[in-house]
Amino acid sequence: MDRKKKIIKRCAILLLILVFGSGCGKQFDTETEDDYTPTDENLIVVGVSQVGSESVWRTANSNSIQQVFTKENGYFLIFDNARQKQENQIKAIRSFISQQVDYIVFSPITEFGWETVLQEAKDAGIPVILMDRQVKVSDESLYTTWVGSDFEKEGELAAQYLAELVEKNGRTKEELSIVVLRGTDGSTSEIGRSEGFHKVAAEHENWHIVEEIDGEYTTTKAKEIMKRVLWQYQDIDVLVSQNDDMTFGALEAMADADITPGEEGDILVISFDAVKSALELVEEGAISVDVECNPEQGVYIEEIIAALQAGEKVEKAYYVPEKVFTKDNVGRYLESRTY
Ligand code: GYE
């Protein structure tokens, strides 16, 4: 970009920050205009539209972005929290486009409905990097790349570990009633985890999924659902909860109903994410399996941007590394968990 264009762009950013950042309307969560001086002219401007702050995982994901896109590293970050609304994400992306940011990073709440706004970004020549979740678009050139987890594999792993647990407890001949608390309906993580789990569950004739309900990835919603489910069914054997926050809510509902979790208890609990407070429950035996979902994606996204800046070609998808935690291995990782 030539110098004149850069200066115009910086002025536009300043103006927008002054307008949006001053009381009414949308607020940017990080930098202010005071941080933005003409000497920052060479900073790479990255607009990030985050889904929300619905879970511990999400907060860790946002932190990983904020830790890496710093001025010291040569970036100016504009971070927007969409508070779980697609319309807010579309608004944020449009404001990034009008500010002529250098890159747009965003975690789409669900997979559909992005075609128009992504076309606008493409027309403006701004590369889009998808973080965590994906989009369904007919033209894949509408985004540059995606960084996230293999959600289908996570779902399969949850089911495979459940099968091992059932075997270990000598329950392979038993009819098992399973309740699945699903994450936000239509989000990539929900779709993948559900598909992966179903695939393996179909191989077990004695596994019966009695209900699958959208718990929106939140503790409050999951607690409310679990309370009703426990009242409705007296014989639940397994709870599969697609994130730790929902697991916390479900465990609260179980405690209120005097129902105990774990191999020694009434209901086996399988969870996803593996945040520190959930790993503590794995150690205690309340959660039997926690399939890790790695939120620390900022560093990978930064590497991609550095590569793009250097004119290098990047892959269309990058998978972050992940593990599965059970009582057998959790002790080794608990101490060093930062989120
Ligand atoms: O598991 C959940 C979060 O899409 C992987 O979203 C993400 C999920 C994560 O709110 O805790």
Tab-separated table of C-alpha atoms and ligand atoms in Angstrom:
chain	number	residue	atom	x	y	z
A	1	MET	CA	0.000	0.000	0.000
A	2	ASP	CA	1.435	3.412	-0.823
A	3	ARG	CA	2.053	6.012	1.850
A	4	LYS	CA	-0.863	8.276	0.916
A	5	LYS	CA	-3.339	5.417	1.015
A	6	LYS	CA	-1.940	4.340	4.372
A	7	ILE	CA	-2.408	7.787	5.854
A	8	ILE	CA	-6.003	7.962	4.570
A	9	LYS	CA	-6.610	4.523	6.036
A	10	ARG	CA	-5.167	5.520	9.432
A	11	CYS	CA	-7.362	8.641	9.497
A	12	ALA	CA	-10.420	6.548	8.683
A	13	ILE	CA	-9.574	4.177	11.548
A	14	LEU	CA	-9.118	7.057	13.974
A	15	LEU	CA	-12.439	8.541	12.959
A	16	LEU	CA	-14.289	5.251	13.314
A	17	ILE	CA	-12.751	4.554	16.685
A	18	LEU	CA	-13.775	8.020	17.830
A	19	VAL	CA	-17.325	7.509	16.574
A	20	PHE	CA	-17.854	3.932	17.742
A	21	GLY	CA	-15.714	4.045	20.829
A	22	SER	CA	-17.379	7.058	22.426
A	23	GLY	CA	-20.300	5.891	24.482
A	24	CYS	CA	-23.170	4.798	22.291
A	25	GLY	CA	-23.215	1.828	19.971
A	26	LYS	CA	-20.519	-0.722	19.442
A	27	GLN	CA	-17.391	-0.660	21.536
A	28	PHE	CA	-14.021	-1.971	20.564
A	29	ASP	CA	-12.602	-4.036	23.360
A	30	THR	CA	-8.945	-3.202	23.019
A	31	GLU	CA	-6.958	-0.265	21.636
A	32	THR	CA	-8.077	3.338	21.836
A	33	GLU	CA	-7.194	6.250	19.588
A	34	ASP	CA	-4.519	7.302	22.104
A	35	ASP	CA	-2.629	4.159	21.237
A	36	TYR	CA	-2.705	4.965	17.614
A	37	THR	CA	-0.043	7.498	16.698
A	38	PRO	CA	1.472	8.296	13.312
A	39	THR	CA	4.571	6.361	14.316
A	40	ASP	CA	2.410	3.241	14.236
A	41	GLU	CA	2.110	3.618	10.519
A	42	ASN	CA	3.771	0.309	9.783
A	43	LEU	CA	1.609	-1.762	12.058
A	44	ILE	CA	-0.460	-4.472	10.419
A	45	VAL	CA	-4.112	-3.813	11.201
A	46	VAL	CA	-6.128	-6.920	12.113
A	47	GLY	CA	-9.873	-6.826	12.732
A	48	VAL	CA	-11.115	-9.757	14.801
A	49	SER	CA	-14.784	-10.614	15.153
A	50	GLN	CA	-15.198	-13.000	18.064
A	51	VAL	CA	-18.441	-14.971	18.549
A	52	GLY	CA	-18.920	-13.934	22.144
A	53	SER	CA	-17.752	-14.860	25.615
A	54	GLU	CA	-20.053	-17.790	26.272
A	55	SER	CA	-17.445	-20.158	27.692
A	56	VAL	CA	-14.104	-20.494	29.444
A	57	TRP	CA	-12.781	-21.873	26.145
A	58	ARG	CA	-13.912	-18.755	24.292
A	59	THR	CA	-12.203	-16.457	26.799
A	60	ALA	CA	-8.973	-18.428	26.387
A	61	ASN	CA	-9.366	-18.171	22.614
A	62	SER	CA	-9.805	-14.375	22.813
A	63	ASN	CA	-6.806	-14.102	25.138
A	64	SER	CA	-4.642	-16.016	22.703
A	65	ILE	CA	-5.525	-13.454	20.031
A	66	GLN	CA	-4.947	-10.472	22.288
A	67	GLN	CA	-1.612	-11.798	23.480
A	68	VAL	CA	-0.211	-12.204	20.011
A	69	PHE	CA	-1.567	-9.229	18.063
A	70	THR	CA	0.270	-6.589	20.050
A	71	LYS	CA	2.080	-3.444	19.000
A	72	GLU	CA	5.347	-5.020	20.128
A	73	ASN	CA	4.723	-7.732	17.564
A	74	GLY	CA	3.886	-5.146	14.908
A	75	TYR	CA	0.079	-5.291	14.954
A	76	PHE	CA	-2.846	-3.006	15.629
A	77	LEU	CA	-5.758	-5.140	16.837
A	78	ILE	CA	-9.394	-4.153	16.566
A	79	PHE	CA	-11.285	-6.745	18.594
A	80	ASP	CA	-15.053	-7.010	18.489
A	81	ASN	CA	-17.200	-9.275	20.670
A	82	ALA	CA	-20.402	-10.162	18.773
A	83	ARG	CA	-22.220	-11.370	21.872
A	84	GLN	CA	-23.544	-14.485	20.103
A	85	LYS	CA	-25.298	-12.628	17.295
A	86	GLN	CA	-24.591	-13.148	13.626
A	87	GLU	CA	-25.880	-9.676	12.804
A	88	ASN	CA	-23.245	-8.199	15.146
A	89	GLN	CA	-20.544	-10.185	13.382
A	90	ILE	CA	-21.702	-8.939	9.993
A	91	LYS	CA	-21.708	-5.366	11.308
A	92	ALA	CA	-18.197	-5.779	12.715
A	93	ILE	CA	-16.870	-7.206	9.456
A	94	ARG	CA	-18.423	-4.333	7.511
A	95	SER	CA	-16.793	-1.836	9.842
A	96	PHE	CA	-13.435	-3.601	9.377
A	97	ILE	CA	-13.908	-3.299	5.629
A	98	SER	CA	-14.696	0.411	5.812
A	99	GLN	CA	-11.640	0.881	8.023
A	100	GLN	CA	-9.578	-0.882	5.359
A	101	VAL	CA	-7.948	-3.234	7.823
A	102	ASP	CA	-5.169	-5.429	6.439
A	103	TYR	CA	-6.711	-8.740	7.624
A	104	ILE	CA	-10.050	-9.919	8.947
A	105	VAL	CA	-10.099	-12.815	11.398
A	106	PHE	CA	-13.433	-14.200	12.500
A	107	SER	CA	-15.091	-17.088	14.233
A	108	PRO	CA	-18.492	-17.545	12.563
A	109	ILE	CA	-21.255	-18.375	15.020
A	110	THR	CA	-22.890	-20.807	12.580
A	111	GLU	CA	-21.922	-21.960	9.100
A	112	PHE	CA	-24.525	-20.266	6.892
A	113	GLY	CA	-25.265	-16.697	5.871
A	114	TRP	CA	-21.811	-15.245	5.162
A	115	GLU	CA	-21.714	-15.114	1.365
A	116	THR	CA	-22.592	-11.421	0.949
A	117	VAL	CA	-20.326	-9.958	3.583
A	118	LEU	CA	-17.401	-12.174	2.589
A	119	GLN	CA	-17.852	-11.062	-1.014
A	120	GLU	CA	-17.645	-7.464	0.224
A	121	ALA	CA	-14.355	-8.273	1.980
A	122	LYS	CA	-13.049	-9.969	-1.131
A	123	ASP	CA	-14.026	-6.994	-3.310
A	124	ALA	CA	-12.140	-4.750	-0.889
A	125	GLY	CA	-9.086	-7.012	-1.264
A	126	ILE	CA	-8.964	-7.952	2.421
A	127	PRO	CA	-7.915	-11.535	3.201
A	128	VAL	CA	-10.238	-13.336	5.630
A	129	ILE	CA	-8.922	-15.930	8.070
A	130	LEU	CA	-11.535	-18.135	9.730
A	131	MET	CA	-10.844	-19.036	13.325
A	132	ASP	CA	-12.297	-22.060	15.166
A	133	ARG	CA	-15.549	-22.465	13.181
A	134	GLN	CA	-16.105	-22.628	9.441
A	135	VAL	CA	-18.499	-21.232	6.834
A	136	LYS	CA	-20.498	-22.998	4.112
A	137	VAL	CA	-20.030	-20.980	0.938
A	138	SER	CA	-20.236	-22.014	-2.702
A	139	ASP	CA	-17.092	-20.040	-3.550
A	140	GLU	CA	-14.157	-21.088	-1.353
A	141	SER	CA	-12.087	-18.138	-2.513
A	142	LEU	CA	-14.247	-15.990	-0.220
A	143	TYR	CA	-11.846	-16.832	2.591
A	144	THR	CA	-8.106	-17.414	2.601
A	145	THR	CA	-7.722	-20.097	5.232
A	146	TRP	CA	-9.123	-21.619	8.422
A	147	VAL	CA	-7.486	-22.536	11.733
A	148	GLY	CA	-9.299	-24.819	14.153
A	149	SER	CA	-10.027	-28.285	15.464
A	150	ASP	CA	-11.002	-31.552	13.870
A	151	PHE	CA	-14.417	-31.599	15.502
A	152	GLU	CA	-15.568	-34.832	13.906
A	153	LYS	CA	-12.510	-36.567	15.267
A	154	GLU	CA	-13.258	-35.083	18.703
A	155	GLY	CA	-16.746	-36.615	18.550
A	156	GLU	CA	-15.356	-39.982	17.479
A	157	LEU	CA	-12.775	-39.930	20.258
A	158	ALA	CA	-15.476	-39.201	22.833
A	159	ALA	CA	-17.418	-42.255	21.675
A	160	GLN	CA	-14.334	-44.482	21.449
A	161	TYR	CA	-13.296	-43.590	24.981
A	162	LEU	CA	-16.850	-44.176	26.164
A	163	ALA	CA	-16.739	-47.641	24.591
A	164	GLU	CA	-13.495	-48.388	26.441
A	165	LEU	CA	-14.951	-47.188	29.699
A	166	VAL	CA	-18.077	-49.305	29.274
A	167	GLU	CA	-15.914	-52.318	28.570
A	168	LYS	CA	-13.627	-51.647	31.515
A	169	ASN	CA	-16.675	-51.533	33.783
A	170	GLY	CA	-18.055	-54.784	32.379
A	171	ARG	CA	-21.163	-53.088	30.996
A	172	THR	CA	-20.953	-54.023	27.305
A	173	LYS	CA	-24.140	-56.140	27.479
A	174	GLU	CA	-26.121	-53.466	29.275
A	175	GLU	CA	-28.677	-51.219	27.523
A	176	LEU	CA	-27.289	-47.687	27.948
A	177	SER	CA	-29.388	-44.518	27.879
A	178	ILE	CA	-27.379	-41.573	26.621
A	179	VAL	CA	-28.243	-37.883	26.778
A	180	VAL	CA	-26.329	-35.476	24.541
A	181	LEU	CA	-26.096	-31.792	25.384
A	182	ARG	CA	-25.198	-30.161	22.091
A	183	GLY	CA	-23.432	-26.864	21.495
A	184	THR	CA	-24.883	-23.981	19.462
A	185	ASP	CA	-27.053	-25.495	16.767
A	186	GLY	CA	-25.433	-25.249	13.336
A	187	SER	CA	-21.977	-24.267	14.587
A	188	THR	CA	-19.071	-26.223	13.116
A	189	SER	CA	-18.051	-27.590	16.508
A	190	GLU	CA	-21.586	-28.850	17.235
A	191	ILE	CA	-21.979	-30.378	13.770
A	192	GLY	CA	-18.614	-32.165	13.871
A	193	ARG	CA	-18.885	-33.428	17.431
A	194	SER	CA	-22.427	-34.707	16.823
A	195	GLU	CA	-21.497	-36.449	13.566
A	196	GLY	CA	-18.361	-38.030	14.991
A	197	PHE	CA	-20.162	-39.321	18.060
A	198	HIS	CA	-23.086	-40.702	16.025
A	199	LYS	CA	-20.763	-42.504	13.660
A	200	VAL	CA	-19.218	-44.576	16.434
A	201	ALA	CA	-22.446	-44.848	18.476
A	202	ALA	CA	-24.125	-46.534	15.485
A	203	GLU	CA	-21.712	-49.456	15.942
A	204	HIS	CA	-23.099	-50.137	19.419
A	205	GLU	CA	-26.554	-51.669	19.411
A	206	ASN	CA	-26.972	-51.240	23.144
A	207	TRP	CA	-26.339	-47.456	23.052
A	208	HIS	CA	-29.578	-45.483	22.978
A	209	ILE	CA	-29.448	-41.734	22.545
A	210	VAL	CA	-32.660	-40.778	24.307
A	211	GLU	CA	-32.304	-37.027	23.792
A	212	GLU	CA	-30.048	-34.529	22.066
A	213	ILE	CA	-30.674	-30.957	23.064
A	214	ASP	CA	-29.103	-27.595	22.214
A	215	GLY	CA	-27.525	-26.280	25.408
A	216	GLU	CA	-26.003	-23.291	23.571
A	217	TYR	CA	-22.576	-23.969	25.090
A	218	THR	CA	-23.594	-22.245	28.334
A	219	THR	CA	-23.776	-23.349	31.968
A	220	THR	CA	-27.148	-21.713	32.628
A	221	LYS	CA	-28.917	-23.246	29.654
A	222	ALA	CA	-27.436	-26.694	30.332
A	223	LYS	CA	-28.456	-26.637	33.982
A	224	GLU	CA	-32.025	-25.786	33.050
A	225	ILE	CA	-32.147	-28.584	30.450
A	226	MET	CA	-30.516	-31.155	32.693
A	227	LYS	CA	-32.975	-30.439	35.470
A	228	ARG	CA	-35.852	-31.275	33.127
A	229	VAL	CA	-34.073	-34.312	31.644
A	230	LEU	CA	-33.369	-35.805	35.077
A	231	TRP	CA	-36.987	-35.355	36.024
A	232	GLN	CA	-38.199	-36.927	32.767
A	233	TYR	CA	-35.897	-39.994	32.662
A	234	GLN	CA	-35.031	-42.016	35.709
A	235	ASP	CA	-32.393	-44.204	34.124
A	236	ILE	CA	-29.777	-42.103	32.332
A	237	ASP	CA	-26.430	-43.881	32.151
A	238	VAL	CA	-24.297	-41.467	30.159
A	239	LEU	CA	-24.169	-37.723	29.642
A	240	VAL	CA	-22.220	-36.428	26.652
A	241	SER	CA	-21.836	-32.680	26.961
A	242	GLN	CA	-20.232	-30.867	24.053
A	243	ASN	CA	-18.385	-28.348	26.226
A	244	ASP	CA	-17.171	-27.996	29.799
A	245	ASP	CA	-19.374	-25.020	30.615
A	246	MET	CA	-22.484	-27.069	29.870
A	247	THR	CA	-21.000	-29.932	31.904
A	248	PHE	CA	-20.669	-27.620	34.914
A	249	GLY	CA	-24.366	-26.725	34.622
A	250	ALA	CA	-25.399	-30.355	34.195
A	251	LEU	CA	-23.345	-31.379	37.234
A	252	GLU	CA	-25.059	-28.704	39.309
A	253	ALA	CA	-28.465	-30.029	38.263
A	254	MET	CA	-27.342	-33.555	39.125
A	255	ALA	CA	-26.099	-32.477	42.556
A	256	ASP	CA	-29.445	-30.759	43.230
A	257	ALA	CA	-31.192	-34.038	42.377
A	258	ASP	CA	-28.788	-36.147	44.477
A	259	ILE	CA	-27.480	-37.901	41.399
A	260	THR	CA	-23.770	-38.602	41.360
A	261	PRO	CA	-21.409	-38.476	38.365
A	262	GLY	CA	-18.558	-40.829	37.518
A	263	GLU	CA	-17.688	-44.506	37.261
A	264	GLU	CA	-18.590	-45.059	40.896
A	265	GLY	CA	-21.715	-42.930	40.602
A	266	ASP	CA	-24.996	-42.893	38.667
A	267	ILE	CA	-24.113	-41.213	35.370
A	268	LEU	CA	-20.906	-41.369	33.323
A	269	VAL	CA	-19.947	-37.889	32.126
A	270	ILE	CA	-18.064	-37.202	28.899
A	271	SER	CA	-17.071	-33.602	28.165
A	272	PHE	CA	-15.240	-31.476	25.599
A	273	ASP	CA	-12.746	-28.555	25.793
A	274	ALA	CA	-10.627	-29.635	28.782
A	275	VAL	CA	-10.309	-26.328	30.598
A	276	LYS	CA	-8.477	-26.383	33.923
A	277	SER	CA	-11.537	-26.478	36.207
A	278	ALA	CA	-12.904	-29.411	34.195
A	279	LEU	CA	-9.577	-31.237	34.347
A	280	GLU	CA	-9.793	-30.965	38.135
A	281	LEU	CA	-13.118	-32.790	37.885
A	282	VAL	CA	-11.462	-35.435	35.722
A	283	GLU	CA	-8.922	-35.925	38.485
A	284	GLU	CA	-11.721	-36.209	41.053
A	285	GLY	CA	-13.529	-38.730	38.860
A	286	ALA	CA	-16.706	-36.689	38.236
A	287	ILE	CA	-15.864	-36.318	34.525
A	288	SER	CA	-14.605	-39.596	33.074
A	289	VAL	CA	-13.349	-38.371	29.687
A	290	ASP	CA	-12.589	-34.837	28.529
A	291	VAL	CA	-11.750	-34.426	24.843
A	292	GLU	CA	-9.455	-31.462	24.442
A	293	CYS	CA	-10.276	-28.577	22.134
A	294	ASN	CA	-7.301	-26.262	21.801
A	295	PRO	CA	-8.252	-22.567	22.073
A	296	GLU	CA	-4.706	-21.241	21.689
A	297	GLN	CA	-5.057	-20.374	18.027
A	298	GLY	CA	-3.636	-16.839	18.046
A	299	VAL	CA	-0.081	-17.988	17.520
A	300	TYR	CA	-1.017	-20.049	14.442
A	301	ILE	CA	-3.037	-17.203	12.963
A	302	GLU	CA	-0.123	-14.842	13.482
A	303	GLU	CA	2.177	-17.261	11.646
A	304	ILE	CA	-0.255	-17.357	8.746
A	305	ILE	CA	-0.404	-13.581	8.553
A	306	ALA	CA	3.389	-13.394	8.658
A	307	ALA	CA	3.517	-15.877	5.776
A	308	LEU	CA	0.948	-13.914	3.774
A	309	GLN	CA	2.896	-10.711	4.427
A	310	ALA	CA	5.976	-12.431	3.020
A	311	GLY	CA	3.995	-13.307	-0.093
A	312	GLU	CA	3.939	-17.021	0.693
A	313	LYS	CA	1.082	-19.328	-0.201
A	314	VAL	CA	-0.841	-20.808	2.716
A	315	GLU	CA	-2.906	-23.986	3.089
A	316	LYS	CA	-6.694	-23.854	3.086
A	317	ALA	CA	-7.000	-25.463	6.556
A	318	TYR	CA	-4.829	-25.809	9.653
A	319	TYR	CA	-5.670	-28.183	12.492
A	320	VAL	CA	-4.460	-27.419	15.993
A	321	PRO	CA	-3.002	-30.276	18.103
A	322	GLU	CA	-5.273	-31.867	20.764
A	323	LYS	CA	-5.376	-34.679	23.352
A	324	VAL	CA	-7.894	-36.652	25.380
A	325	PHE	CA	-7.832	-36.559	29.182
A	326	THR	CA	-8.841	-39.296	31.587
A	327	LYS	CA	-7.912	-39.977	35.199
A	328	ASP	CA	-4.885	-41.904	33.937
A	329	ASN	CA	-3.085	-38.984	32.291
A	330	VAL	CA	-4.653	-35.799	33.672
A	331	GLY	CA	-2.167	-35.422	36.533
A	332	ARG	CA	0.624	-34.750	34.072
A	333	TYR	CA	-1.123	-31.761	32.513
A	334	LEU	CA	-3.172	-30.156	35.257
A	335	GLU	CA	-0.460	-28.001	36.803
A	336	SER	CA	0.610	-26.346	33.591
A	337	ARG	CA	-2.918	-25.599	32.318
A	338	THR	CA	-3.272	-21.827	32.044
A	339	TYR	CA	-6.995	-21.503	31.279
B	1	GYE	O1	-16.017	-25.957	22.495
B	1	GYE	C1	-17.134	-24.013	23.282
B	1	GYE	C2	-17.227	-22.681	22.675
B	1	GYE	O2	-16.470	-23.674	18.714
B	1	GYE	C3	-14.776	-25.006	19.667
B	1	GYE	O3	-17.341	-22.937	21.279
B	1	GYE	C4	-15.750	-23.926	19.881
B	1	GYE	C5	-16.719	-24.161	21.018
B	1	GYE	C6	-16.127	-24.595	22.343
B	1	GYE	O4	-18.069	-21.827	23.206
B	1	GYE	O5	-16.755	-23.987	24.619
